[in-house]
Short mmCIF file of N, CA, C and O in Angstrom, two decimals:
data_model
loop_
_atom_site.label_atom_id
_atom_site.label_comp_id
_atom_site.label_asym_id
_atom_site.label_seq_id
_atom_site.Cartn_x
_atom_site.Cartn_y
_atom_site.Cartn_z
N ILE A 66 -10.74 1.24 -13.71
CA ILE A 66 -11.90 0.41 -13.56
C ILE A 66 -12.26 -0.10 -14.98
O ILE A 66 -12.56 -1.28 -15.18
N GLU A 67 -12.27 0.84 -15.94
CA GLU A 67 -12.62 0.42 -17.29
C GLU A 67 -11.68 -0.61 -17.85
O GLU A 67 -12.12 -1.60 -18.51
N GLU A 68 -10.41 -0.50 -17.63
CA GLU A 68 -9.42 -1.45 -18.17
C GLU A 68 -9.59 -2.80 -17.45
O GLU A 68 -9.45 -3.82 -18.11
N ILE A 69 -9.81 -2.83 -16.16
CA ILE A 69 -10.03 -4.07 -15.45
C ILE A 69 -11.27 -4.75 -15.99
O ILE A 69 -11.27 -5.96 -16.23
N ALA A 70 -12.35 -3.99 -16.19
CA ALA A 70 -13.59 -4.56 -16.70
C ALA A 70 -13.37 -5.14 -18.09
O ALA A 70 -13.86 -6.26 -18.37
N LYS A 71 -12.63 -4.41 -18.93
CA LYS A 71 -12.36 -4.88 -20.27
C LYS A 71 -11.52 -6.16 -20.30
O LYS A 71 -11.88 -7.17 -20.95
N GLN A 72 -10.43 -6.19 -19.54
CA GLN A 72 -9.52 -7.31 -19.59
C GLN A 72 -10.14 -8.54 -18.87
O GLN A 72 -9.90 -9.66 -19.30
N ALA A 73 -10.89 -8.32 -17.82
CA ALA A 73 -11.48 -9.45 -17.10
C ALA A 73 -12.89 -9.82 -17.62
O ALA A 73 -13.49 -10.73 -17.06
N LYS A 74 -13.37 -9.12 -18.59
CA LYS A 74 -14.68 -9.30 -19.20
C LYS A 74 -15.74 -9.23 -18.07
O LYS A 74 -16.58 -10.14 -17.93
N LEU A 75 -15.73 -8.13 -17.36
CA LEU A 75 -16.67 -7.88 -16.27
C LEU A 75 -17.42 -6.57 -16.59
O LEU A 75 -16.94 -5.77 -17.41
N LYS A 76 -18.53 -6.38 -15.94
CA LYS A 76 -19.17 -5.07 -15.97
C LYS A 76 -18.38 -4.11 -15.13
O LYS A 76 -17.64 -4.52 -14.26
N LYS A 77 -18.48 -2.79 -15.43
CA LYS A 77 -17.68 -1.82 -14.69
C LYS A 77 -18.00 -1.85 -13.21
O LYS A 77 -17.07 -1.70 -12.42
N ASP A 78 -19.23 -2.00 -12.83
CA ASP A 78 -19.53 -2.05 -11.34
C ASP A 78 -18.93 -3.28 -10.70
O ASP A 78 -18.52 -3.20 -9.57
N GLU A 79 -18.91 -4.39 -11.44
CA GLU A 79 -18.25 -5.64 -10.88
C GLU A 79 -16.77 -5.41 -10.74
O GLU A 79 -16.15 -5.83 -9.75
N ALA A 80 -16.14 -4.79 -11.74
CA ALA A 80 -14.71 -4.53 -11.66
C ALA A 80 -14.41 -3.53 -10.53
O ALA A 80 -13.44 -3.76 -9.78
N SER A 81 -15.23 -2.52 -10.33
CA SER A 81 -15.07 -1.61 -9.22
C SER A 81 -15.18 -2.29 -7.86
O SER A 81 -14.38 -2.05 -6.97
N GLN A 82 -16.15 -3.18 -7.73
CA GLN A 82 -16.32 -3.94 -6.50
C GLN A 82 -15.18 -4.85 -6.24
O GLN A 82 -14.71 -5.01 -5.07
N ALA A 83 -14.63 -5.48 -7.26
CA ALA A 83 -13.52 -6.42 -7.12
C ALA A 83 -12.27 -5.65 -6.70
O ALA A 83 -11.54 -6.08 -5.73
N LEU A 84 -12.02 -4.52 -7.29
CA LEU A 84 -10.84 -3.70 -6.91
C LEU A 84 -10.98 -3.16 -5.50
O LEU A 84 -10.06 -3.19 -4.74
N SER A 85 -12.19 -2.73 -5.13
CA SER A 85 -12.43 -2.26 -3.76
C SER A 85 -12.19 -3.41 -2.76
O SER A 85 -11.59 -3.16 -1.69
N ALA A 86 -12.61 -4.60 -3.12
CA ALA A 86 -12.39 -5.72 -2.22
C ALA A 86 -10.89 -6.03 -2.03
O ALA A 86 -10.45 -6.30 -0.92
N VAL A 87 -10.11 -5.94 -3.10
CA VAL A 87 -8.68 -6.18 -3.03
C VAL A 87 -8.04 -5.14 -2.11
O VAL A 87 -7.26 -5.50 -1.25
N PHE A 88 -8.40 -3.87 -2.31
CA PHE A 88 -7.85 -2.83 -1.48
C PHE A 88 -8.22 -3.02 0.00
O PHE A 88 -7.44 -2.79 0.92
N GLN A 89 -9.43 -3.46 0.25
CA GLN A 89 -9.92 -3.64 1.59
C GLN A 89 -9.16 -4.81 2.30
O GLN A 89 -8.74 -4.70 3.41
N ILE A 90 -8.92 -5.88 1.52
CA ILE A 90 -8.16 -7.02 1.99
C ILE A 90 -6.77 -6.63 2.37
O ILE A 90 -6.21 -6.98 3.43
N ILE A 91 -6.13 -5.86 1.49
CA ILE A 91 -4.74 -5.39 1.74
C ILE A 91 -4.75 -4.52 2.98
O ILE A 91 -3.90 -4.71 3.91
N THR A 92 -5.64 -3.62 3.11
CA THR A 92 -5.72 -2.70 4.27
C THR A 92 -5.94 -3.47 5.56
O THR A 92 -5.21 -3.23 6.53
N GLU A 93 -6.88 -4.37 5.57
CA GLU A 93 -7.16 -5.14 6.81
C GLU A 93 -5.99 -6.00 7.21
O GLU A 93 -5.68 -6.13 8.36
N SER A 94 -5.32 -6.61 6.19
CA SER A 94 -4.14 -7.45 6.51
C SER A 94 -2.99 -6.61 7.12
O SER A 94 -2.35 -7.01 8.03
N LEU A 95 -2.78 -5.40 6.51
CA LEU A 95 -1.73 -4.53 7.04
C LEU A 95 -2.03 -4.06 8.44
O LEU A 95 -1.13 -3.90 9.30
N LYS A 96 -3.32 -3.79 8.72
CA LYS A 96 -3.72 -3.42 10.05
C LYS A 96 -3.33 -4.49 11.08
O LYS A 96 -3.01 -4.19 12.21
N LYS A 97 -3.39 -5.77 10.67
CA LYS A 97 -3.05 -6.89 11.54
C LYS A 97 -1.53 -7.19 11.48
O LYS A 97 -1.09 -8.18 12.04
N ASP A 98 -0.77 -6.38 10.75
CA ASP A 98 0.64 -6.52 10.58
C ASP A 98 0.96 -7.89 9.85
O ASP A 98 1.94 -8.56 10.10
N GLU A 99 0.13 -8.22 8.88
CA GLU A 99 0.34 -9.40 8.05
C GLU A 99 0.72 -8.95 6.67
O GLU A 99 -0.05 -8.18 6.01
N PRO A 100 1.90 -9.37 6.14
CA PRO A 100 2.27 -8.98 4.83
C PRO A 100 1.38 -9.63 3.75
O PRO A 100 0.77 -10.70 3.99
N ILE A 101 1.22 -8.98 2.60
CA ILE A 101 0.46 -9.52 1.48
C ILE A 101 1.43 -9.75 0.34
O ILE A 101 2.14 -8.89 -0.12
N TYR A 102 1.46 -11.01 -0.14
CA TYR A 102 2.29 -11.42 -1.26
C TYR A 102 1.42 -11.57 -2.44
O TYR A 102 0.45 -12.35 -2.47
N LEU A 103 1.80 -10.89 -3.55
CA LEU A 103 1.10 -11.06 -4.81
C LEU A 103 2.09 -11.64 -5.80
O LEU A 103 2.94 -10.92 -6.32
N PRO A 104 2.08 -12.97 -6.00
CA PRO A 104 3.07 -13.61 -6.86
C PRO A 104 3.21 -12.92 -8.26
O PRO A 104 2.22 -12.58 -8.89
N GLY A 105 4.44 -12.66 -8.60
CA GLY A 105 4.70 -12.03 -9.90
C GLY A 105 4.55 -10.51 -9.82
O GLY A 105 4.82 -9.84 -10.80
N PHE A 106 4.09 -9.96 -8.72
CA PHE A 106 3.85 -8.53 -8.64
C PHE A 106 4.69 -7.92 -7.52
O PHE A 106 5.43 -7.00 -7.79
N GLY A 107 4.49 -8.39 -6.31
CA GLY A 107 5.28 -7.82 -5.22
C GLY A 107 4.68 -8.11 -3.87
O GLY A 107 3.81 -8.97 -3.73
N LYS A 108 5.13 -7.37 -2.87
CA LYS A 108 4.74 -7.63 -1.48
C LYS A 108 4.40 -6.30 -0.82
O LYS A 108 5.18 -5.31 -0.90
N PHE A 109 3.24 -6.24 -0.15
CA PHE A 109 2.89 -5.13 0.74
C PHE A 109 3.20 -5.49 2.11
O PHE A 109 2.88 -6.61 2.55
N LYS A 110 3.82 -4.61 2.88
CA LYS A 110 4.12 -4.93 4.28
C LYS A 110 4.05 -3.62 5.07
O LYS A 110 3.99 -2.54 4.53
N LEU A 111 4.04 -3.82 6.40
CA LEU A 111 4.00 -2.68 7.31
C LEU A 111 5.36 -2.41 7.78
O LEU A 111 6.10 -3.28 8.22
N THR A 112 5.79 -1.12 7.72
CA THR A 112 7.05 -0.70 8.21
C THR A 112 6.78 0.18 9.42
O THR A 112 5.96 1.09 9.37
N LYS A 113 7.50 -0.11 10.49
CA LYS A 113 7.30 0.62 11.77
C LYS A 113 8.32 1.68 11.92
O LYS A 113 9.53 1.38 11.87
N ARG A 114 7.93 2.91 12.07
CA ARG A 114 8.85 4.01 12.33
C ARG A 114 8.83 4.38 13.84
O ARG A 114 7.72 4.61 14.38
N ALA A 115 9.94 4.43 14.42
CA ALA A 115 10.06 4.70 15.87
C ALA A 115 9.75 6.21 16.13
O ALA A 115 9.91 7.06 15.28
N ALA A 116 9.39 6.50 17.37
CA ALA A 116 9.20 7.87 17.75
C ALA A 116 10.57 8.56 17.82
O ALA A 116 11.60 7.96 18.10
N THR A 117 10.59 9.82 17.43
CA THR A 117 11.82 10.55 17.40
C THR A 117 11.62 11.99 17.94
O THR A 117 10.46 12.41 18.12
N LYS A 118 12.69 12.67 18.15
CA LYS A 118 12.64 14.11 18.52
C LYS A 118 12.91 14.90 17.24
O LYS A 118 13.67 14.50 16.40
N GLY A 119 12.25 16.05 17.15
CA GLY A 119 12.46 16.93 16.01
C GLY A 119 12.40 18.36 16.49
O GLY A 119 12.34 18.67 17.65
N ARG A 120 12.44 19.26 15.48
CA ARG A 120 12.34 20.70 15.79
C ARG A 120 11.27 21.33 14.90
O ARG A 120 11.19 20.99 13.72
N ASN A 121 10.54 22.23 15.47
CA ASN A 121 9.57 22.97 14.68
C ASN A 121 10.39 23.90 13.83
O ASN A 121 11.18 24.73 14.31
N PRO A 122 10.25 23.83 12.50
CA PRO A 122 11.07 24.66 11.60
C PRO A 122 10.79 26.16 11.75
O PRO A 122 11.71 26.99 11.47
N ARG A 123 9.69 26.55 12.17
CA ARG A 123 9.33 28.00 12.34
C ARG A 123 9.93 28.58 13.61
O ARG A 123 10.44 29.70 13.57
N THR A 124 9.80 27.84 14.69
CA THR A 124 10.25 28.39 15.99
C THR A 124 11.52 27.78 16.52
O THR A 124 12.14 28.40 17.39
N GLY A 125 11.90 26.63 16.01
CA GLY A 125 13.08 25.98 16.52
C GLY A 125 12.85 25.21 17.79
O GLY A 125 13.74 24.60 18.35
N ASP A 126 11.58 25.21 18.32
CA ASP A 126 11.28 24.50 19.56
C ASP A 126 11.32 23.01 19.27
O ASP A 126 10.92 22.51 18.27
N PRO A 127 11.82 22.23 20.33
CA PRO A 127 11.84 20.78 20.17
C PRO A 127 10.39 20.25 20.19
O PRO A 127 9.53 20.74 20.90
N ILE A 128 10.16 19.21 19.39
CA ILE A 128 8.85 18.52 19.36
C ILE A 128 9.05 17.03 19.37
O ILE A 128 10.13 16.54 18.97
N ASP A 129 8.05 16.30 19.84
CA ASP A 129 8.08 14.83 19.80
C ASP A 129 7.33 14.39 18.55
O ASP A 129 6.18 14.82 18.35
N ILE A 130 7.94 13.57 17.72
CA ILE A 130 7.32 13.00 16.59
C ILE A 130 6.96 11.56 16.97
O ILE A 130 7.82 10.73 17.28
N PRO A 131 5.64 11.27 16.97
CA PRO A 131 5.20 9.98 17.45
C PRO A 131 5.58 8.83 16.51
O PRO A 131 5.77 9.07 15.31
N ALA A 132 5.63 7.63 17.11
CA ALA A 132 5.84 6.42 16.30
C ALA A 132 4.67 6.22 15.38
O ALA A 132 3.55 6.63 15.67
N LYS A 133 4.89 5.64 14.23
CA LYS A 133 3.77 5.32 13.29
C LYS A 133 4.09 4.13 12.49
O LYS A 133 5.26 3.76 12.28
N ASN A 134 3.05 3.57 11.94
CA ASN A 134 3.19 2.43 10.99
C ASN A 134 2.95 2.97 9.61
O ASN A 134 1.98 3.71 9.38
N LEU A 135 3.79 2.56 8.66
CA LEU A 135 3.69 3.00 7.32
C LEU A 135 3.58 1.81 6.38
O LEU A 135 4.35 0.87 6.48
N PRO A 136 2.58 1.83 5.47
CA PRO A 136 2.51 0.74 4.49
C PRO A 136 3.68 0.95 3.46
O PRO A 136 4.00 2.03 3.10
N SER A 137 4.25 -0.18 3.04
CA SER A 137 5.34 -0.09 2.01
C SER A 137 5.09 -1.23 0.98
O SER A 137 4.43 -2.21 1.28
N PHE A 138 5.64 -1.05 -0.19
CA PHE A 138 5.50 -2.02 -1.26
C PHE A 138 6.89 -2.34 -1.78
O PHE A 138 7.69 -1.44 -2.03
N ILE A 139 7.13 -3.60 -1.96
CA ILE A 139 8.40 -4.09 -2.54
C ILE A 139 8.06 -4.84 -3.83
O ILE A 139 7.33 -5.81 -3.83
N ALA A 140 8.53 -4.28 -4.95
CA ALA A 140 8.19 -4.86 -6.26
C ALA A 140 8.86 -6.22 -6.36
O ALA A 140 10.00 -6.42 -6.00
N GLY A 141 8.15 -7.19 -6.95
CA GLY A 141 8.69 -8.51 -7.24
C GLY A 141 9.56 -8.53 -8.45
O GLY A 141 9.57 -7.60 -9.28
N SER A 142 10.38 -9.55 -8.65
CA SER A 142 11.33 -9.62 -9.71
C SER A 142 10.64 -9.62 -11.07
O SER A 142 11.13 -8.98 -12.00
N ALA A 143 9.47 -10.28 -11.18
CA ALA A 143 8.77 -10.30 -12.44
C ALA A 143 8.25 -8.96 -12.85
O ALA A 143 8.33 -8.50 -14.03
N LEU A 144 7.82 -8.11 -11.90
CA LEU A 144 7.34 -6.75 -12.16
C LEU A 144 8.58 -5.89 -12.55
O LEU A 144 8.49 -5.09 -13.50
N LYS A 145 9.69 -6.06 -11.83
CA LYS A 145 10.90 -5.25 -12.16
C LYS A 145 11.36 -5.57 -13.59
O LYS A 145 11.69 -4.66 -14.33
N GLU A 146 11.37 -6.85 -13.94
CA GLU A 146 11.78 -7.23 -15.28
C GLU A 146 10.86 -6.69 -16.32
O GLU A 146 11.27 -6.20 -17.39
N ALA A 147 9.56 -6.72 -16.08
CA ALA A 147 8.55 -6.28 -17.02
C ALA A 147 8.67 -4.77 -17.35
O ALA A 147 8.58 -4.37 -18.50
N VAL A 148 8.93 -3.96 -16.33
CA VAL A 148 9.04 -2.51 -16.56
C VAL A 148 10.44 -2.09 -17.11
O VAL A 148 10.59 -0.96 -17.58
N ASN A 149 11.37 -3.00 -17.03
CA ASN A 149 12.71 -2.68 -17.50
C ASN A 149 13.06 -3.37 -18.84
O ASN A 149 14.21 -3.35 -19.25
N SER A 150 12.10 -3.99 -19.46
CA SER A 150 12.41 -4.71 -20.73
C SER A 150 11.82 -3.99 -21.89
O SER A 150 11.07 -3.10 -21.82
#
């Protein structure tokens, strides 16, 4: 928050509100299964994992593992280049 406030020349509470708004927008978009593209940074998207069968490691009994949606992030080429230069 401090670094955002410093670089954007905002007060700390304004920077905190802005960051919270970004996270809320990303969350709400993923709930609707809409990907979020941040040019030069990357893409947030929803990955769907199918239901599977598994085993309880303690008892060995079979269990059903339910399907679920998982948020994922794919780094953009500019971000990859920046961290590798």
